[in-house]
mmCIF file of C-alpha atoms in Angstrom:
data_model
loop_
_atom_site.group_PDB
_atom_site.id
_atom_site.type_symbol
_atom_site.label_atom_id
_atom_site.label_comp_id
_atom_site.label_asym_id
_atom_site.label_seq_id
_atom_site.Cartn_x
_atom_site.Cartn_y
_atom_site.Cartn_z
ATOM 1 C CA UNK A 5 -138.122 304.308 -105.322
ATOM 2 C CA UNK A 6 -134.664 305.733 -104.825
ATOM 3 C CA UNK A 7 -132.898 308.651 -106.573
ATOM 4 C CA UNK A 8 -131.868 307.507 -110.028
ATOM 5 C CA UNK A 9 -128.295 308.669 -110.531
ATOM 6 C CA UNK A 10 -126.568 308.589 -113.929
ATOM 7 C CA UNK A 11 -124.689 305.323 -114.576
ATOM 8 C CA UNK A 12 -121.063 305.136 -113.428
ATOM 9 C CA UNK A 13 -119.792 305.443 -117.016
ATOM 10 C CA UNK A 14 -121.606 308.751 -117.425
ATOM 11 C CA UNK A 15 -120.390 310.033 -113.988
ATOM 12 C CA UNK A 16 -116.819 309.077 -114.887
ATOM 13 C CA UNK A 17 -117.003 311.364 -117.896
ATOM 14 C CA UNK A 18 -117.016 314.290 -115.495
ATOM 15 C CA UNK A 19 -113.553 313.392 -114.173
ATOM 16 C CA UNK A 20 -114.795 314.996 -110.949
ATOM 17 C CA UNK A 21 -113.783 312.793 -108.021
ATOM 18 C CA UNK A 22 -115.310 315.057 -105.427
ATOM 19 C CA UNK A 23 -118.636 314.887 -107.268
ATOM 20 C CA UNK A 24 -118.424 311.074 -107.256
ATOM 21 C CA UNK A 25 -117.762 311.077 -103.509
ATOM 22 C CA UNK A 26 -120.932 313.158 -103.007
ATOM 23 C CA UNK A 27 -122.905 310.652 -105.190
ATOM 24 C CA UNK A 28 -121.526 307.786 -103.131
ATOM 25 C CA UNK A 29 -122.605 309.527 -99.948
ATOM 26 C CA UNK A 30 -126.109 310.134 -101.305
ATOM 27 C CA UNK A 31 -126.404 306.474 -102.348
ATOM 28 C CA UNK A 32 -125.207 305.385 -98.965
ATOM 29 C CA UNK A 33 -127.642 307.564 -97.119
ATOM 30 C CA UNK A 34 -130.628 306.396 -99.115
ATOM 31 C CA UNK A 35 -129.479 302.724 -98.756
ATOM 32 C CA UNK A 36 -129.376 303.182 -95.028
ATOM 33 C CA UNK A 37 -132.860 304.812 -95.054
ATOM 34 C CA UNK A 38 -134.117 301.677 -96.833
ATOM 35 C CA UNK A 39 -132.704 299.587 -94.010
ATOM 36 C CA UNK A 40 -129.607 298.262 -95.890
ATOM 37 C CA UNK A 41 -126.165 298.026 -94.383
ATOM 38 C CA UNK A 42 -124.203 297.118 -97.541
ATOM 39 C CA UNK A 43 -124.188 298.344 -101.127
ATOM 40 C CA UNK A 44 -122.833 296.083 -103.829
ATOM 41 C CA UNK A 45 -120.715 298.748 -105.497
ATOM 42 C CA UNK A 46 -118.544 300.057 -106.955
ATOM 43 C CA UNK A 47 -118.083 297.953 -110.119
ATOM 44 C CA UNK A 48 -114.430 298.310 -111.095
ATOM 45 C CA UNK A 49 -113.913 296.065 -114.092
ATOM 46 C CA UNK A 50 -111.880 297.496 -116.938
ATOM 47 C CA UNK A 51 -114.123 297.840 -119.987
ATOM 48 C CA UNK A 52 -112.605 295.792 -122.855
ATOM 49 C CA UNK A 53 -115.456 294.078 -124.676
ATOM 50 C CA UNK A 54 -118.359 295.872 -126.401
ATOM 51 C CA UNK A 55 -120.666 292.928 -125.583
ATOM 52 C CA UNK A 56 -120.276 293.330 -121.830
ATOM 53 C CA UNK A 57 -123.724 293.746 -120.318
ATOM 54 C CA UNK A 58 -122.385 295.880 -117.428
ATOM 55 C CA UNK A 59 -120.358 298.312 -119.513
ATOM 56 C CA UNK A 60 -122.444 301.189 -118.143
ATOM 57 C CA UNK A 61 -121.783 300.066 -114.606
ATOM 58 C CA UNK A 62 -118.034 300.621 -114.618
ATOM 59 C CA UNK A 63 -116.056 303.856 -114.951
ATOM 60 C CA UNK A 64 -114.195 303.230 -118.235
ATOM 61 C CA UNK A 65 -111.071 301.703 -119.680
ATOM 62 C CA UNK A 66 -108.281 303.423 -117.767
ATOM 63 C CA UNK A 67 -107.113 301.761 -114.611
ATOM 64 C CA UNK A 68 -106.050 304.915 -112.752
ATOM 65 C CA UNK A 69 -109.314 306.733 -113.559
ATOM 66 C CA UNK A 70 -111.340 303.642 -112.548
ATOM 67 C CA UNK A 71 -109.424 303.397 -109.251
ATOM 68 C CA UNK A 72 -109.805 307.047 -108.335
ATOM 69 C CA UNK A 73 -113.540 307.147 -109.172
ATOM 70 C CA UNK A 74 -114.113 303.906 -107.204
ATOM 71 C CA UNK A 75 -112.160 305.216 -104.221
ATOM 72 C CA UNK A 76 -114.136 308.454 -104.226
ATOM 73 C CA UNK A 77 -117.416 306.495 -104.370
ATOM 74 C CA UNK A 78 -116.329 304.277 -101.451
ATOM 75 C CA UNK A 79 -115.298 307.285 -99.349
ATOM 76 C CA UNK A 80 -118.738 308.754 -99.646
ATOM 77 C CA UNK A 81 -120.721 305.496 -99.446
ATOM 78 C CA UNK A 82 -118.985 304.198 -96.391
ATOM 79 C CA UNK A 83 -119.935 307.131 -94.296
ATOM 80 C CA UNK A 84 -123.242 305.237 -94.096
ATOM 81 C CA UNK A 85 -123.016 301.641 -95.325
ATOM 82 C CA UNK A 86 -120.451 299.023 -96.340
ATOM 83 C CA UNK A 87 -119.229 299.025 -99.908
ATOM 84 C CA UNK A 88 -118.382 295.930 -101.911
ATOM 85 C CA UNK A 89 -115.991 296.273 -104.905
ATOM 86 C CA UNK A 90 -116.684 293.980 -107.795
ATOM 87 C CA UNK A 91 -116.102 291.810 -109.817
ATOM 88 C CA UNK A 92 -112.668 290.498 -108.830
ATOM 89 C CA UNK A 93 -111.302 289.996 -111.448
ATOM 90 C CA UNK A 94 -111.306 290.344 -115.293
ATOM 91 C CA UNK A 95 -115.088 290.171 -115.683
ATOM 92 C CA UNK A 96 -115.535 291.666 -119.110
ATOM 93 C CA UNK A 97 -118.156 289.761 -121.127
ATOM 94 C CA UNK A 98 -121.769 288.770 -120.408
ATOM 95 C CA UNK A 99 -123.236 285.808 -122.233
ATOM 96 C CA UNK A 100 -120.275 283.458 -121.685
ATOM 97 C CA UNK A 101 -119.321 284.603 -118.194
ATOM 98 C CA UNK A 102 -120.341 281.261 -116.676
ATOM 99 C CA UNK A 103 -117.905 279.323 -118.861
ATOM 100 C CA UNK A 104 -115.202 281.837 -119.890
ATOM 101 C CA UNK A 105 -111.584 281.311 -118.806
ATOM 102 C CA UNK A 106 -109.748 284.572 -119.047
ATOM 103 C CA UNK A 107 -106.068 284.049 -119.738
ATOM 104 C CA UNK A 108 -103.815 286.852 -118.532
ATOM 105 C CA UNK A 109 -100.071 286.973 -118.067
ATOM 106 C CA UNK A 110 -99.171 287.795 -114.392
ATOM 107 C CA UNK A 111 -97.455 291.081 -115.209
ATOM 108 C CA UNK A 112 -100.402 292.225 -117.433
ATOM 109 C CA UNK A 113 -102.847 291.258 -114.601
ATOM 110 C CA UNK A 114 -100.781 293.242 -112.116
ATOM 111 C CA UNK A 115 -100.354 296.320 -114.268
ATOM 112 C CA UNK A 116 -103.611 296.534 -116.122
ATOM 113 C CA UNK A 117 -106.434 294.608 -114.504
ATOM 114 C CA UNK A 118 -105.744 294.784 -110.731
ATOM 115 C CA UNK A 119 -104.410 298.282 -109.775
ATOM 116 C CA UNK A 120 -107.881 299.838 -109.567
ATOM 117 C CA UNK A 121 -109.048 297.110 -107.152
ATOM 118 C CA UNK A 122 -105.975 297.712 -105.007
ATOM 119 C CA UNK A 123 -106.709 301.398 -104.939
ATOM 120 C CA UNK A 124 -110.160 300.778 -103.494
ATOM 121 C CA UNK A 125 -108.826 298.237 -101.059
ATOM 122 C CA UNK A 126 -106.343 300.848 -99.817
ATOM 123 C CA UNK A 127 -109.348 303.181 -99.420
ATOM 124 C CA UNK A 128 -110.787 300.657 -96.888
ATOM 125 C CA UNK A 129 -113.658 299.054 -98.848
ATOM 126 C CA UNK A 130 -115.442 296.589 -96.538
ATOM 127 C CA UNK A 131 -116.036 293.812 -99.088
ATOM 128 C CA UNK A 132 -114.826 292.420 -102.447
ATOM 129 C CA UNK A 133 -117.076 290.305 -104.685
ATOM 130 C CA UNK A 134 -115.446 287.543 -106.713
ATOM 131 C CA UNK A 135 -116.236 287.371 -110.482
ATOM 132 C CA UNK A 136 -118.228 284.626 -112.208
ATOM 133 C CA UNK A 137 -115.580 283.856 -114.790
ATOM 134 C CA UNK A 138 -112.489 281.742 -114.509
ATOM 135 C CA UNK A 139 -109.022 283.323 -114.443
ATOM 136 C CA UNK A 140 -106.022 281.360 -115.743
ATOM 137 C CA UNK A 141 -107.824 278.010 -115.318
ATOM 138 C CA UNK A 142 -109.594 278.490 -111.938
ATOM 139 C CA UNK A 143 -112.959 280.026 -111.070
ATOM 140 C CA UNK A 144 -112.449 283.415 -109.521
ATOM 141 C CA UNK A 145 -114.505 282.460 -106.474
ATOM 142 C CA UNK A 146 -112.190 279.468 -105.970
ATOM 143 C CA UNK A 147 -108.966 281.060 -106.970
ATOM 144 C CA UNK A 148 -106.494 280.970 -104.155
ATOM 145 C CA UNK A 149 -103.877 283.065 -105.931
ATOM 146 C CA UNK A 150 -106.422 285.804 -106.564
ATOM 147 C CA UNK A 151 -108.344 285.842 -103.273
ATOM 148 C CA UNK A 152 -105.636 284.883 -100.780
ATOM 149 C CA UNK A 153 -102.169 285.352 -102.267
ATOM 150 C CA UNK A 154 -102.961 288.728 -103.893
ATOM 151 C CA UNK A 155 -105.943 290.224 -102.143
ATOM 152 C CA UNK A 156 -105.479 289.153 -98.518
ATOM 153 C CA UNK A 157 -101.776 288.504 -98.230
ATOM 154 C CA UNK A 158 -100.025 290.860 -100.649
ATOM 155 C CA UNK A 159 -102.494 293.750 -100.336
ATOM 156 C CA UNK A 160 -103.431 293.186 -96.662
ATOM 157 C CA UNK A 161 -107.179 293.248 -97.243
ATOM 158 C CA UNK A 162 -108.948 292.676 -93.896
ATOM 159 C CA UNK A 163 -112.526 292.831 -95.213
ATOM 160 C CA UNK A 164 -114.693 289.917 -96.486
ATOM 161 C CA UNK A 165 -114.803 288.223 -99.878
ATOM 162 C CA UNK A 166 -118.257 287.246 -101.180
ATOM 163 C CA UNK A 167 -119.331 285.232 -104.190
ATOM 164 C CA UNK A 168 -121.267 286.616 -107.088
ATOM 165 C CA UNK A 169 -125.019 285.837 -106.914
ATOM 166 C CA UNK A 170 -125.896 282.200 -107.783
ATOM 167 C CA UNK A 171 -123.243 279.940 -109.179
ATOM 168 C CA UNK A 172 -120.417 282.209 -108.324
ATOM 169 C CA UNK A 173 -118.591 279.098 -107.152
ATOM 170 C CA UNK A 174 -118.683 275.454 -108.119
ATOM 171 C CA UNK A 175 -117.199 273.798 -105.059
ATOM 172 C CA UNK A 176 -117.739 275.005 -101.521
ATOM 173 C CA UNK A 177 -114.703 273.286 -100.011
ATOM 174 C CA UNK A 178 -112.382 274.670 -102.665
ATOM 175 C CA UNK A 179 -113.893 278.127 -102.399
ATOM 176 C CA UNK A 180 -113.454 278.309 -98.617
ATOM 177 C CA UNK A 181 -109.860 277.028 -98.846
ATOM 178 C CA UNK A 182 -109.149 279.513 -101.601
ATOM 179 C CA UNK A 183 -110.273 282.489 -99.410
ATOM 180 C CA UNK A 184 -113.955 282.992 -100.057
ATOM 181 C CA UNK A 185 -115.709 284.065 -96.832
ATOM 182 C CA UNK A 186 -119.380 284.225 -97.789
ATOM 183 C CA UNK A 187 -121.590 282.555 -100.471
ATOM 184 C CA UNK A 188 -124.589 284.535 -101.649
ATOM 185 C CA UNK A 189 -127.514 284.666 -101.924
ATOM 186 C CA UNK A 190 -128.057 281.135 -100.531
ATOM 187 C CA UNK A 191 -126.032 278.156 -99.359
ATOM 188 C CA UNK A 192 -125.748 276.273 -102.597
ATOM 189 C CA UNK A 193 -122.200 274.944 -102.095
ATOM 190 C CA UNK A 194 -120.886 276.206 -98.775
ATOM 191 C CA UNK A 195 -123.233 273.996 -96.687
ATOM 192 C CA UNK A 196 -123.028 270.747 -94.646
ATOM 193 C CA UNK A 197 -120.408 269.476 -97.117
ATOM 194 C CA UNK A 198 -118.046 272.117 -95.894
ATOM 195 C CA UNK A 199 -118.814 271.269 -92.248
ATOM 196 C CA UNK A 200 -118.088 267.637 -93.113
ATOM 197 C CA UNK A 201 -114.787 268.629 -94.767
ATOM 198 C CA UNK A 202 -113.797 270.549 -91.610
ATOM 199 C CA UNK A 203 -114.488 267.418 -89.557
ATOM 200 C CA UNK A 204 -112.363 265.347 -91.957
ATOM 201 C CA UNK A 205 -109.475 267.814 -91.827
ATOM 202 C CA UNK A 206 -109.905 268.893 -95.450
ATOM 203 C CA UNK A 207 -110.718 272.555 -94.410
ATOM 204 C CA UNK A 208 -108.567 274.032 -91.598
ATOM 205 C CA UNK A 209 -110.715 275.287 -88.711
ATOM 206 C CA UNK A 210 -108.543 278.442 -88.735
ATOM 207 C CA UNK A 211 -109.835 279.235 -92.249
ATOM 208 C CA UNK A 212 -113.411 279.038 -90.981
ATOM 209 C CA UNK A 213 -112.541 281.246 -88.042
ATOM 210 C CA UNK A 214 -110.895 283.726 -90.367
ATOM 211 C CA UNK A 215 -114.039 283.909 -92.564
ATOM 212 C CA UNK A 216 -116.269 284.458 -89.614
ATOM 213 C CA UNK A 217 -113.933 287.071 -88.154
ATOM 214 C CA UNK A 218 -113.794 289.044 -91.414
ATOM 215 C CA UNK A 219 -117.604 289.237 -91.525
ATOM 216 C CA UNK A 220 -118.018 290.178 -87.861
ATOM 217 C CA UNK A 221 -115.128 292.664 -88.056
ATOM 218 C CA UNK A 222 -116.837 294.729 -90.778
ATOM 219 C CA UNK A 223 -120.271 294.489 -89.106
ATOM 220 C CA UNK A 224 -118.785 295.920 -85.891
ATOM 221 C CA UNK A 225 -116.772 298.519 -87.810
ATOM 222 C CA UNK A 226 -119.991 299.880 -89.423
ATOM 223 C CA UNK A 227 -122.209 299.506 -86.381
ATOM 224 C CA UNK A 228 -121.502 303.052 -85.335
ATOM 225 C CA UNK A 229 -121.080 304.625 -88.772
ATOM 226 C CA UNK A 230 -123.465 307.348 -89.805
ATOM 227 C CA UNK A 231 -125.088 310.508 -88.527
ATOM 228 C CA UNK A 232 -128.497 309.074 -87.563
ATOM 229 C CA UNK A 233 -130.423 311.003 -90.220
ATOM 230 C CA UNK A 234 -132.046 308.099 -92.053
ATOM 231 C CA UNK A 235 -135.680 308.881 -92.241
ATOM 232 C CA UNK A 236 -137.558 308.035 -95.405
ATOM 233 C CA UNK A 237 -137.626 311.730 -96.272
ATOM 234 C CA UNK A 238 -134.012 311.473 -97.483
ATOM 235 C CA UNK A 239 -135.022 309.037 -100.216
ATOM 236 C CA UNK A 240 -135.312 310.853 -103.557
ATOM 237 C CA UNK A 241 -135.149 314.195 -101.706
ATOM 238 C CA UNK A 242 -134.709 317.480 -103.565
ATOM 239 C CA UNK A 243 -131.025 317.632 -102.658
ATOM 240 C CA UNK A 244 -130.303 314.229 -104.104
ATOM 241 C CA UNK A 245 -132.344 314.860 -107.219
ATOM 242 C CA UNK A 246 -130.342 318.060 -107.747
ATOM 243 C CA UNK A 247 -127.124 316.078 -107.319
ATOM 244 C CA UNK A 248 -128.250 313.585 -109.918
ATOM 245 C CA UNK A 249 -128.896 316.348 -112.363
ATOM 246 C CA UNK A 250 -125.548 317.918 -111.615
ATOM 247 C CA UNK A 251 -123.824 314.565 -112.176
ATOM 248 C CA UNK A 252 -125.682 314.112 -115.461
ATOM 249 C CA UNK A 253 -124.848 317.628 -116.654
ATOM 250 C CA UNK A 254 -121.185 317.386 -115.816
ATOM 251 C CA UNK A 255 -120.929 313.880 -117.316
#
């Protein structure tokens, strides 16, 4: 059992970025004490639909505020473990997320739905998780414009891109070529079919090398992160419980 902090939406109501950094650090320390080396947070999607099942997990409906809260959380978290910003991009509804195609004009995407992700990328987040939904006609986990053209080339992101859990992609070859580096939690599509596609020249070996390098680079980067104080006594300790109460009160 770990410390139960208030949800991100509640913490965001404090408008206290330093407080969110402290929460991120506490979460990272407890994750490390549990033996983890990555935390699948922060969630950065802009809240726009009342039926979204993860409304409580994001920071609100203002891009700048989401970005600053997310950056603060990453600063604290990554003193101990890797962070993974999600869900890239335009994940905003729950029940139809496996079939929804979100249509967004490029200028609206750039000005409204992506700046908070760029803010966290600039902060040095280790990973980015692709969204389940489709964006402008292509699944996010197989969307070259989103994962390669914008994230890796335009923004210079040097971390890894991971799929959402189970059916985050539909075609392993297309996903790898689009810029996805890791399928989780199991090899459902990025399997022997991708190896065969490499052999047939349908996937450039350089793309496979790049995916592997991105994963190894972050593991090496975080191999020496932390202060060594990761005994189980830090889990749900008095200090962290007091911090959770402070975050709840200020929110």
